[in-house]
CSV table of C-alpha atoms in Angstrom, one decimal:
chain,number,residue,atom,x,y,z
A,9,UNK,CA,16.7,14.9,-4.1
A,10,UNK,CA,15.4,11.4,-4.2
A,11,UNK,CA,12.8,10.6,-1.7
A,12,UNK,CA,11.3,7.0,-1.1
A,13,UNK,CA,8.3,8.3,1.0
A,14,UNK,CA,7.1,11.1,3.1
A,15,UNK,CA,4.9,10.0,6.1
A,16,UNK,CA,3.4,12.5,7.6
A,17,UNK,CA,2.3,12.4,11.5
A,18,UNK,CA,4.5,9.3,12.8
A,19,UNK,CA,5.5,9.1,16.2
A,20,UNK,CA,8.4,6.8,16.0
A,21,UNK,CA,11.2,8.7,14.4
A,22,UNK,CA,11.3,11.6,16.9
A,23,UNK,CA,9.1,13.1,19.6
A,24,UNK,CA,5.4,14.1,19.1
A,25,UNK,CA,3.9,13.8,15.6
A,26,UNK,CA,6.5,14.3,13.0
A,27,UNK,CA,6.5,14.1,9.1
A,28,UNK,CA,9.3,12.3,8.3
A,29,UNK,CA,11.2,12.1,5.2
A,30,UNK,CA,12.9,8.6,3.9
A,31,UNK,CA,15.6,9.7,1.6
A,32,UNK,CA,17.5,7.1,-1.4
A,33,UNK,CA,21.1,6.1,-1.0
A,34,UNK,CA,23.0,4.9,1.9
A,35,UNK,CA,26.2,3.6,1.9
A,36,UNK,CA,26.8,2.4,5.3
A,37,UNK,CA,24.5,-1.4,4.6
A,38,UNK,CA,24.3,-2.1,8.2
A,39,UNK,CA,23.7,-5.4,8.7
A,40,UNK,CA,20.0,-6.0,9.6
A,41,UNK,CA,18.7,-2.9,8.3
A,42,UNK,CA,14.8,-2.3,8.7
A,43,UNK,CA,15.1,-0.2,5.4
A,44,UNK,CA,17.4,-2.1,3.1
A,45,UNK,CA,15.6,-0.9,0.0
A,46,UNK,CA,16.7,3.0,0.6
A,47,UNK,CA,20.2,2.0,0.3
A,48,UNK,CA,20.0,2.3,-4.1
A,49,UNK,CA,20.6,6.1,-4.6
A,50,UNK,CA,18.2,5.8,-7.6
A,51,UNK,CA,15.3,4.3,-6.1
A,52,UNK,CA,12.2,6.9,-5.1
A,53,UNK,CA,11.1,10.3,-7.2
A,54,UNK,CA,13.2,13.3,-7.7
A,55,UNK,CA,11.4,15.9,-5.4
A,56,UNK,CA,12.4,19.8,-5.4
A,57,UNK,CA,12.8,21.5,-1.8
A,58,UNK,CA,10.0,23.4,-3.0
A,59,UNK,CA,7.8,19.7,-3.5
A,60,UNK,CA,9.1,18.5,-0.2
A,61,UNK,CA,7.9,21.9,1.8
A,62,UNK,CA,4.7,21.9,0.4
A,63,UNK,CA,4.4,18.6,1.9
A,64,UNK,CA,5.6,19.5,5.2
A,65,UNK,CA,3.8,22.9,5.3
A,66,UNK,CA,0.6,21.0,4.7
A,67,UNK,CA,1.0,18.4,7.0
A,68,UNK,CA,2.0,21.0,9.6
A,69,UNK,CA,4.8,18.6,12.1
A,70,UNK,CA,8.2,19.2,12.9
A,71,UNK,CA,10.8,16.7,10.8
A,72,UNK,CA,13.2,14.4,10.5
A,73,UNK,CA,15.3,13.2,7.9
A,74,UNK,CA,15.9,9.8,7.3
A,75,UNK,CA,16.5,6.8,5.0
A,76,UNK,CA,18.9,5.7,3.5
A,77,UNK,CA,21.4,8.4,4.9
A,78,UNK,CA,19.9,12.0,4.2
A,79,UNK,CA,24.0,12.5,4.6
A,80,UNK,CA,25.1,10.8,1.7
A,81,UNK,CA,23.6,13.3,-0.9
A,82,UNK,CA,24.3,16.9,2.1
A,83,UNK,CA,24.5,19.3,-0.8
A,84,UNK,CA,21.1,18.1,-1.8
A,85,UNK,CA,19.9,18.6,2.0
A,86,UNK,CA,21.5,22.0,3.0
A,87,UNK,CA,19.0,23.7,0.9
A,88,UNK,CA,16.1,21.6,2.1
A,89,UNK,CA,17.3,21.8,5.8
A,90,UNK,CA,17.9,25.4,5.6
A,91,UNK,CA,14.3,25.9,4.6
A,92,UNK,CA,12.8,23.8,7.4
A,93,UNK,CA,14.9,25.9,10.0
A,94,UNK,CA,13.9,29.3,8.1
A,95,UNK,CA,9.8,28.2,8.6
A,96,UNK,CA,10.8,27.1,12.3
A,97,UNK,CA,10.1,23.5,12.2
A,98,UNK,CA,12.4,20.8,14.6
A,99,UNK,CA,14.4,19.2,12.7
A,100,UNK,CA,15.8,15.7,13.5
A,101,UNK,CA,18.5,13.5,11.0
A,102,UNK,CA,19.3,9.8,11.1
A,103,UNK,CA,23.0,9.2,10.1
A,104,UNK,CA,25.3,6.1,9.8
A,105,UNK,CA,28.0,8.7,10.0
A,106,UNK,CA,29.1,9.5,13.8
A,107,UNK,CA,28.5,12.9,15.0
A,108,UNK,CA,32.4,12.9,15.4
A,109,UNK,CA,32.8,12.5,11.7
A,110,UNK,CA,29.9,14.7,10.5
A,111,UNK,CA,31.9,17.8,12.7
A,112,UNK,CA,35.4,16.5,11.3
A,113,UNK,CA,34.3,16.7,7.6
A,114,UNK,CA,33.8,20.0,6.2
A,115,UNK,CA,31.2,18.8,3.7
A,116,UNK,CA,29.1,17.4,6.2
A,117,UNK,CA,29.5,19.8,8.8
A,118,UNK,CA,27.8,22.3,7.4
A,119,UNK,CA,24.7,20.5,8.0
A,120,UNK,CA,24.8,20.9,11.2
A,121,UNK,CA,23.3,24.2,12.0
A,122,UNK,CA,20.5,23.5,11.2
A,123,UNK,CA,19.7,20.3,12.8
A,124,UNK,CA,18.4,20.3,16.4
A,125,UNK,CA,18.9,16.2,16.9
A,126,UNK,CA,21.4,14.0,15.4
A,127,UNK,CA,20.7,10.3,15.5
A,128,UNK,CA,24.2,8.9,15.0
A,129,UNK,CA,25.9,5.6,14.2
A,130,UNK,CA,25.2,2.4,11.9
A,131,UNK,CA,22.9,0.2,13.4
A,132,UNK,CA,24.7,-2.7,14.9
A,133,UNK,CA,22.5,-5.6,15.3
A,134,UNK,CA,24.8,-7.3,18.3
A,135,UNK,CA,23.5,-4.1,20.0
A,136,UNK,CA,20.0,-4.0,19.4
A,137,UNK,CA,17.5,-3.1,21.5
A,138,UNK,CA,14.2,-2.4,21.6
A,139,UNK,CA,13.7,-0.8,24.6
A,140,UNK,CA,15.4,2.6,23.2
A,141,UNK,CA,13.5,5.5,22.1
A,142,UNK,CA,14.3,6.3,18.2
A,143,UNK,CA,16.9,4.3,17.7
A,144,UNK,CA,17.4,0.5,17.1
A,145,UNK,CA,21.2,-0.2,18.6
A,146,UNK,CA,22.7,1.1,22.0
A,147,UNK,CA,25.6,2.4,19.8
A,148,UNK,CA,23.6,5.1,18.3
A,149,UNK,CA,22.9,8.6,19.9
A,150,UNK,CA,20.3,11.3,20.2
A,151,UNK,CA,22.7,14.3,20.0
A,152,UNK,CA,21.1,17.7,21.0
A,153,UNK,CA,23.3,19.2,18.0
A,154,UNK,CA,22.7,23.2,19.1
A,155,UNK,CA,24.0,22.6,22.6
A,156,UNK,CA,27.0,20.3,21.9
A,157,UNK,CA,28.1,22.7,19.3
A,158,UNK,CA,27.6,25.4,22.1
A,159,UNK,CA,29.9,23.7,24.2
A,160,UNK,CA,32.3,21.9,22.4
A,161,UNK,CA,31.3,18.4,23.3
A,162,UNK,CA,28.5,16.1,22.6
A,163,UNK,CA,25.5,17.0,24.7
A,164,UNK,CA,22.5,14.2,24.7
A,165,UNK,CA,19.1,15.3,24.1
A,166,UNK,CA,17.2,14.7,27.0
A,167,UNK,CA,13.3,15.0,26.8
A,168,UNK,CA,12.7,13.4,30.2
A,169,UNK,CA,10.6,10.6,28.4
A,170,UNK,CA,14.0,7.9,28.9
């Protein structure tokens, strides 16, 4: 995996102190993107899963993925996602991808069960605001991704903070 930086114990990409994890490549180029430079695939270090956890496990938060889009390079993040679920860390992922799209596609999907919170949608900068918790643009959504799997239908997570 390529990984532009880890930064361990932010409180702005998820609740609590997280260590979050900025992944290279994103093809969505939203317009007005606070991280433009993730966008080049080849940009950052190559990391291992095993690099990445030792990382994690020292820091000692719960996670998110972000970027870039941790969804353009999934086969890359299964492994890495599958740990962090396995050693019972939270695990939240920014997407440009809707979570409609992530469930219809069978490469992405898979992803999913191991997330607990999918931040979805390209930021749209007509629809900034910066009044929302984790996100920049009322398009996107915190999905609770355990519960809307559960029942069929997007459930919002809900920490009682909004």
């Amino acid at each position: 995996m390529r990984v532009i930086r880890i930064v361990e114990g932010t409180s702005v990409d998820g609740p609590g102190l997280r260590t979050a994890i900025y992944f290279a490549g994103c093809g969505h180029h939203c317009e007005g993107c606070h991280n433009p430079s993730t966008w080049d695939p080849a940009c950052g270090e190559e990391m291992s899963v095993s690099d990445i956890m030792s990382r994690v496990e020292e820091a000692g938060f719960n996670v998110t993925l972000t970027g870039g889009d941790p969804l353009y390079d999934t086969e890359s993040m299964l492994p890495l996602a599958a740990e962090l679920k396995k050693r019972g860390y939270n695990v939240w992922c920014y997407t440009g991808f809707t979570y409609e799209h992530v469930l219809g596609d069978s490469r992405l999907r898979r992803i999913l069960d191991f997330i607990d919170v999918l931040v979805d949608g390209p930021f749209i900068a007509a629809q900034r605001d910066i009044k929302l918790r984790f996100r920049g643009s009322a398009n996107q959504r915190l999905i609770d991704v355990p519960a809307s799997l559960s029942a069929g239908t997007v459930k919002i997570f809900d920490d009682g903070n909004d």
